[in-house]
Short mmCIF file of C-alpha atoms in Angstrom, two decimals:
data_model
loop_
_atom_site.label_atom_id
_atom_site.label_comp_id
_atom_site.label_asym_id
_atom_site.label_seq_id
_atom_site.Cartn_x
_atom_site.Cartn_y
_atom_site.Cartn_z
CA MET A 368 0.00 0.00 0.00
CA ASN A 369 1.50 3.35 -1.05
CA VAL A 370 1.31 6.77 0.64
CA ARG A 371 -1.82 7.83 -1.29
CA ASP A 372 -3.76 4.74 -0.17
CA ILE A 373 -2.62 5.13 3.44
CA GLN A 374 -3.72 8.80 3.51
CA VAL A 375 -7.17 7.99 2.12
CA ASN A 376 -7.77 5.04 4.48
CA GLU A 377 -6.65 6.99 7.56
CA ARG A 378 -8.88 9.95 6.71
CA TRP A 379 -11.91 7.72 6.17
CA ARG A 380 -11.32 5.92 9.48
CA GLU A 381 -11.09 9.30 11.23
CA GLN A 382 -14.48 10.31 9.79
CA GLU A 383 -16.04 7.00 10.88
CA MET A 384 -14.74 7.50 14.42
CA MET A 385 -16.26 10.99 14.51
CA SER A 386 -19.71 9.70 13.57
CA THR A 387 -22.59 11.66 15.20
CA LYS A 388 -20.22 13.96 17.14
CA CYS A 389 -21.01 17.64 16.90
CA GLY A 390 -18.93 19.91 14.69
CA THR A 391 -16.88 17.08 13.18
CA THR A 392 -18.00 16.94 9.55
CA GLN A 393 -15.23 17.92 7.15
CA PRO A 394 -15.43 19.01 3.50
CA ASN A 395 -15.86 16.01 1.20
CA SER A 396 -12.39 16.53 -0.27
CA PHE A 397 -11.01 14.58 2.74
CA ILE A 398 -11.61 11.41 0.73
CA PHE A 399 -8.77 12.30 -1.68
CA SER A 400 -5.07 11.92 -1.02
CA ASP A 401 -3.00 15.13 -1.14
CA GLU A 402 -1.49 14.04 -4.45
CA THR A 403 -4.87 13.44 -6.11
CA LYS A 404 -6.36 16.66 -4.78
CA GLN A 405 -3.45 18.75 -6.05
CA LEU A 406 -3.64 17.02 -9.43
CA LEU A 407 -7.33 17.90 -9.74
CA LEU A 408 -6.86 21.51 -8.64
CA GLY A 409 -3.92 21.98 -10.98
CA MET A 410 -6.05 21.08 -14.01
CA MET A 411 -9.10 23.17 -13.12
CA THR A 412 -10.20 26.48 -14.57
CA THR A 413 -11.36 28.99 -11.95
CA GLN A 414 -14.34 31.31 -12.21
CA VAL A 415 -15.87 33.83 -9.78
CA TYR A 416 -19.66 33.64 -9.32
CA PRO A 417 -21.59 36.47 -7.63
CA LYS A 418 -24.19 35.55 -4.99
CA ALA A 419 -27.37 33.95 -6.44
CA SER A 420 -25.62 32.97 -9.69
CA ILE A 421 -26.75 29.80 -11.45
CA VAL A 422 -23.88 27.37 -11.98
CA CYS A 423 -26.12 24.85 -13.74
CA TRP A 424 -29.88 24.62 -14.38
CA GLU A 425 -31.93 21.51 -13.68
CA GLY A 426 -32.44 19.70 -16.99
CA GLU A 427 -29.31 21.23 -18.52
CA LYS A 428 -26.29 19.17 -19.56
CA CYS A 429 -23.64 19.68 -16.90
CA ASP A 430 -20.59 17.56 -17.74
CA LYS A 431 -18.09 19.09 -15.32
CA PHE A 432 -16.46 18.29 -11.99
CA PHE A 433 -16.45 21.26 -9.59
CA TYR A 434 -14.39 22.41 -6.60
CA ILE A 435 -15.40 25.27 -4.29
CA LYS A 436 -12.31 27.30 -3.41
CA SER A 437 -14.43 29.74 -1.42
CA GLY A 438 -18.15 30.35 -1.00
CA SER A 439 -21.06 27.90 -1.09
CA VAL A 440 -23.77 26.48 -3.36
CA LYS A 441 -27.15 24.81 -2.96
CA PHE A 442 -28.71 22.05 -5.06
CA THR A 443 -32.45 22.58 -5.57
CA LYS A 444 -35.38 20.92 -7.28
CA ILE A 445 -38.72 22.58 -7.96
CA THR A 446 -41.72 20.65 -6.62
CA LYS A 447 -44.98 20.12 -8.47
CA LYS A 448 -46.42 23.10 -6.58
CA GLY A 449 -43.52 25.29 -7.72
CA ASN A 450 -41.74 25.40 -4.36
CA PRO A 451 -37.95 24.95 -4.10
CA LEU A 452 -36.63 21.88 -2.29
CA VAL A 453 -33.00 22.25 -1.21
CA MET A 454 -31.45 18.81 -1.54
CA PHE A 455 -27.78 19.52 -0.78
CA LEU A 456 -25.47 22.28 0.42
CA PHE A 457 -21.75 22.41 -0.44
CA GLY A 458 -19.16 24.83 0.88
CA SER A 459 -15.50 25.73 0.78
CA ASP A 460 -13.16 22.80 -0.01
CA ASP A 461 -16.02 20.61 -1.28
CA PHE A 462 -16.10 18.89 -4.66
CA PHE A 463 -19.38 18.34 -6.49
CA GLY A 464 -20.60 17.03 -9.83
CA GLU A 465 -22.88 14.38 -11.33
CA PHE A 466 -21.43 11.32 -13.03
CA ASP A 467 -23.92 9.76 -15.42
CA ILE A 468 -23.77 6.52 -17.36
CA VAL A 469 -25.68 8.19 -20.17
CA GLU A 470 -23.43 11.01 -21.33
CA SER A 471 -26.22 13.37 -22.38
CA TYR A 472 -28.40 12.84 -19.30
CA PRO A 473 -29.57 16.23 -17.97
CA SER A 474 -28.67 17.59 -14.55
CA SER A 475 -30.98 16.46 -11.74
CA TYR A 476 -30.72 19.79 -9.88
CA SER A 477 -30.29 23.50 -10.31
CA ILE A 478 -27.05 24.64 -8.66
CA GLU A 479 -27.00 28.18 -7.26
CA THR A 480 -24.42 30.10 -5.26
CA THR A 481 -25.56 31.28 -1.83
CA GLU A 482 -22.73 33.81 -1.55
CA GLU A 483 -19.96 35.09 -3.80
CA SER A 484 -18.01 31.97 -4.71
CA VAL A 485 -14.78 31.00 -6.42
CA ILE A 486 -15.29 27.67 -8.19
CA GLY A 487 -12.89 25.52 -10.18
CA THR A 488 -14.11 23.28 -13.01
CA LEU A 489 -12.73 20.26 -14.84
CA SER A 490 -14.45 18.69 -17.83
CA LYS A 491 -15.80 15.16 -17.54
CA GLN A 492 -13.71 14.16 -20.56
CA GLU A 493 -10.48 15.33 -18.88
CA LEU A 494 -11.44 13.51 -15.70
CA GLU A 495 -12.11 10.27 -17.58
CA THR A 496 -8.73 10.56 -19.33
CA LEU A 497 -6.99 10.88 -15.96
CA MET A 498 -8.89 7.85 -14.65
CA GLN A 499 -7.77 5.76 -17.62
CA GLN A 500 -4.14 6.75 -17.08
CA ASP A 501 -3.93 6.23 -13.30
CA ILE A 502 -5.73 3.32 -11.63
CA ARG A 503 -5.20 4.68 -8.11
CA PHE A 504 -6.61 8.06 -9.15
CA ALA A 505 -9.60 6.22 -10.63
CA GLY A 506 -10.05 4.32 -7.38
CA GLU A 507 -10.20 7.53 -5.37
CA ILE A 508 -12.77 9.03 -7.74
CA ILE A 509 -14.89 5.88 -7.41
CA ARG A 510 -14.61 6.07 -3.63
CA TRP A 511 -15.73 9.73 -3.72
CA THR A 512 -18.72 8.92 -5.94
CA SER A 513 -19.66 6.03 -3.63
CA MET A 514 -19.60 8.35 -0.62
CA MET A 515 -21.76 10.92 -2.43
CA ARG A 516 -24.21 8.21 -3.52
CA LYS A 517 -24.56 7.14 0.12
CA HIS A 518 -25.05 10.77 1.12
CA SER A 519 -27.86 11.06 -1.46
CA GLU A 520 -29.48 7.82 -0.30
CA MET A 521 -29.54 8.93 3.33
CA LYS A 522 -30.99 12.32 2.39
CA VAL A 523 -33.83 10.67 0.44
CA ARG A 524 -34.37 8.25 3.35
CA ASP A 525 -34.74 11.16 5.75
CA LEU A 526 -37.23 12.93 3.48
CA LEU A 527 -39.46 9.93 2.76
CA LEU A 528 -39.51 7.39 5.58
CA TYR A 529 -40.30 9.19 8.85
CA GLY A 530 -42.51 12.11 7.94
CA LYS A 531 -41.79 15.78 8.42
CA PRO A 532 -40.85 15.42 12.13
CA GLY A 533 -38.22 12.83 11.20
CA ALA A 534 -36.96 14.93 8.30
CA LEU A 535 -36.63 18.03 10.49
CA ALA A 536 -34.94 16.05 13.28
CA SER A 537 -32.44 14.65 10.80
CA THR A 538 -31.75 18.13 9.41
CA LEU A 539 -30.98 19.47 12.89
CA LEU A 540 -28.67 16.50 13.58
CA ARG A 541 -26.82 17.14 10.33
CA MET A 542 -26.47 20.83 11.19
CA ALA A 543 -25.09 19.82 14.61
CA ALA A 544 -22.58 17.46 12.98
CA MET A 545 -21.43 20.24 10.67
CA HIS A 546 -21.44 23.30 12.93
CA GLY A 547 -22.41 22.30 16.46
CA VAL A 548 -20.44 23.34 19.56
CA GLU A 549 -20.86 21.73 22.98
CA GLU A 550 -21.82 24.29 25.63
CA ASP A 551 -23.17 23.55 29.13
CA GLY A 552 -24.52 20.12 28.23
CA ALA A 553 -26.19 21.29 25.02
CA ILE A 554 -25.14 21.32 21.39
CA VAL A 555 -25.32 24.86 20.04
CA ILE A 556 -25.71 25.47 16.32
CA PRO A 557 -24.33 29.00 15.81
CA ARG A 558 -26.62 29.93 12.94
CA HIS A 559 -30.40 29.76 13.23
CA PRO A 560 -32.00 29.34 9.78
CA SER A 561 -35.48 30.77 9.39
CA ASP A 562 -38.47 28.41 9.47
CA GLY A 563 -38.80 28.99 5.74
CA GLU A 564 -35.19 27.95 5.11
CA LEU A 565 -35.62 24.82 7.21
CA GLY A 566 -38.84 24.12 5.32
CA GLN A 567 -36.98 24.21 2.01
CA LEU A 568 -34.55 21.59 3.36
CA ILE A 569 -37.35 19.11 4.18
CA GLY A 570 -39.99 20.00 1.58
CA ALA A 571 -42.44 21.47 4.10
CA PRO A 572 -44.20 24.83 4.46
CA ARG A 573 -42.91 27.34 7.00
CA GLU A 574 -46.00 26.78 9.17
CA THR A 575 -45.20 23.07 9.61
CA VAL A 576 -41.65 23.84 10.74
CA ASN A 577 -42.90 26.55 13.10
CA ARG A 578 -45.38 24.12 14.71
CA LEU A 579 -42.76 21.39 15.21
CA MET A 580 -40.13 23.75 16.59
CA SER A 581 -42.66 25.30 18.99
CA GLN A 582 -43.64 21.87 20.31
CA TRP A 583 -40.01 20.82 20.77
CA ARG A 584 -39.29 24.04 22.65
CA LYS A 585 -42.20 23.29 25.00
CA ASP A 586 -40.92 19.73 25.51
CA GLY A 587 -37.40 20.94 26.34
CA VAL A 588 -35.84 19.26 23.31
CA LEU A 589 -34.28 22.52 22.16
CA THR A 590 -34.18 26.24 22.73
CA THR A 591 -33.71 28.96 20.15
CA SER A 592 -32.59 32.55 19.98
CA SER A 593 -32.43 34.95 17.05
CA ASN A 594 -28.99 33.57 16.17
CA THR A 595 -28.68 30.03 17.56
CA ILE A 596 -30.37 26.68 18.10
CA ALA A 597 -29.39 24.77 21.26
CA ILE A 598 -30.22 21.05 21.25
CA HIS A 599 -30.75 19.64 24.76
CA ASP A 600 -32.14 16.19 23.93
CA LEU A 601 -30.09 14.72 21.11
CA GLU A 602 -31.43 11.20 21.69
CA PHE A 603 -35.01 12.35 21.11
CA LEU A 604 -34.07 13.66 17.66
CA LYS A 605 -32.08 10.49 16.86
CA GLU A 606 -35.02 8.27 17.78
CA LEU A 607 -37.42 10.39 15.77
CA CYS A 608 -35.45 9.97 12.54
CA HIS A 609 -34.13 6.45 13.38
CA CYS A 610 -30.55 7.76 13.17
CA GLU A 611 -28.16 5.13 11.80
CA GLY A 612 -25.00 6.82 13.08
CA CYS A 613 -23.57 7.71 9.67
CA PRO A 614 -19.88 8.63 9.40
CA ALA A 615 -19.26 12.35 9.70
CA GLY A 616 -18.45 12.54 5.98
CA ILE A 617 -22.05 11.59 5.22
CA CYS A 618 -23.84 13.29 8.15
CA ARG A 619 -24.13 16.68 6.47
CA LEU A 620 -26.70 18.80 4.63
#
């Protein structure tokens, strides 16, 4: 086993050990060895996107692999009623991109920046050429795509299997894994999204989120301020969404 393989295996084991702990989720680039990451970045073309710019429309051909040098993006789908459903969020040091068997298959999501972002791109054709030339590089790309597939599966599971309470509970757990800080026996999420923003993450109207959050405040599950959410009963939320204890690399929005 060479240095690249050792780096990748050690990083994945670290993420598994940090499963369900607050504030432990790292950017998904952790899956790549330093050599592979630098190779990808060295071949990318960089572009600056203002806030609310569309990187790719749903239904449009999007045959590129992306890296966020700074900023963040959201992946959205429009529901039958015309409401946006935010499926995924990616931030600084994350890679993203869809890899389709059918080359002309359209993008499943619209990708929009949520702040000014610097994003690198690499064409799918260039990526495939690299994979053909370097079997270890190809293996790391396959491992990354497998991780992202699992991330997608768990997100769909959360949305479909346990109703809106389960979906909201899972969203709060993912936020805690990404940004949470332990303070006085609680897990504090330093940014409090609006009920409307939380609703977009679970496909529910603002009123549904408001009702659930109000009930959980009464039950002592959590408290909120204008800027933070403090979770006091983590086990309640885990039971509600039947948490499977995903590795920190998958427990994310």
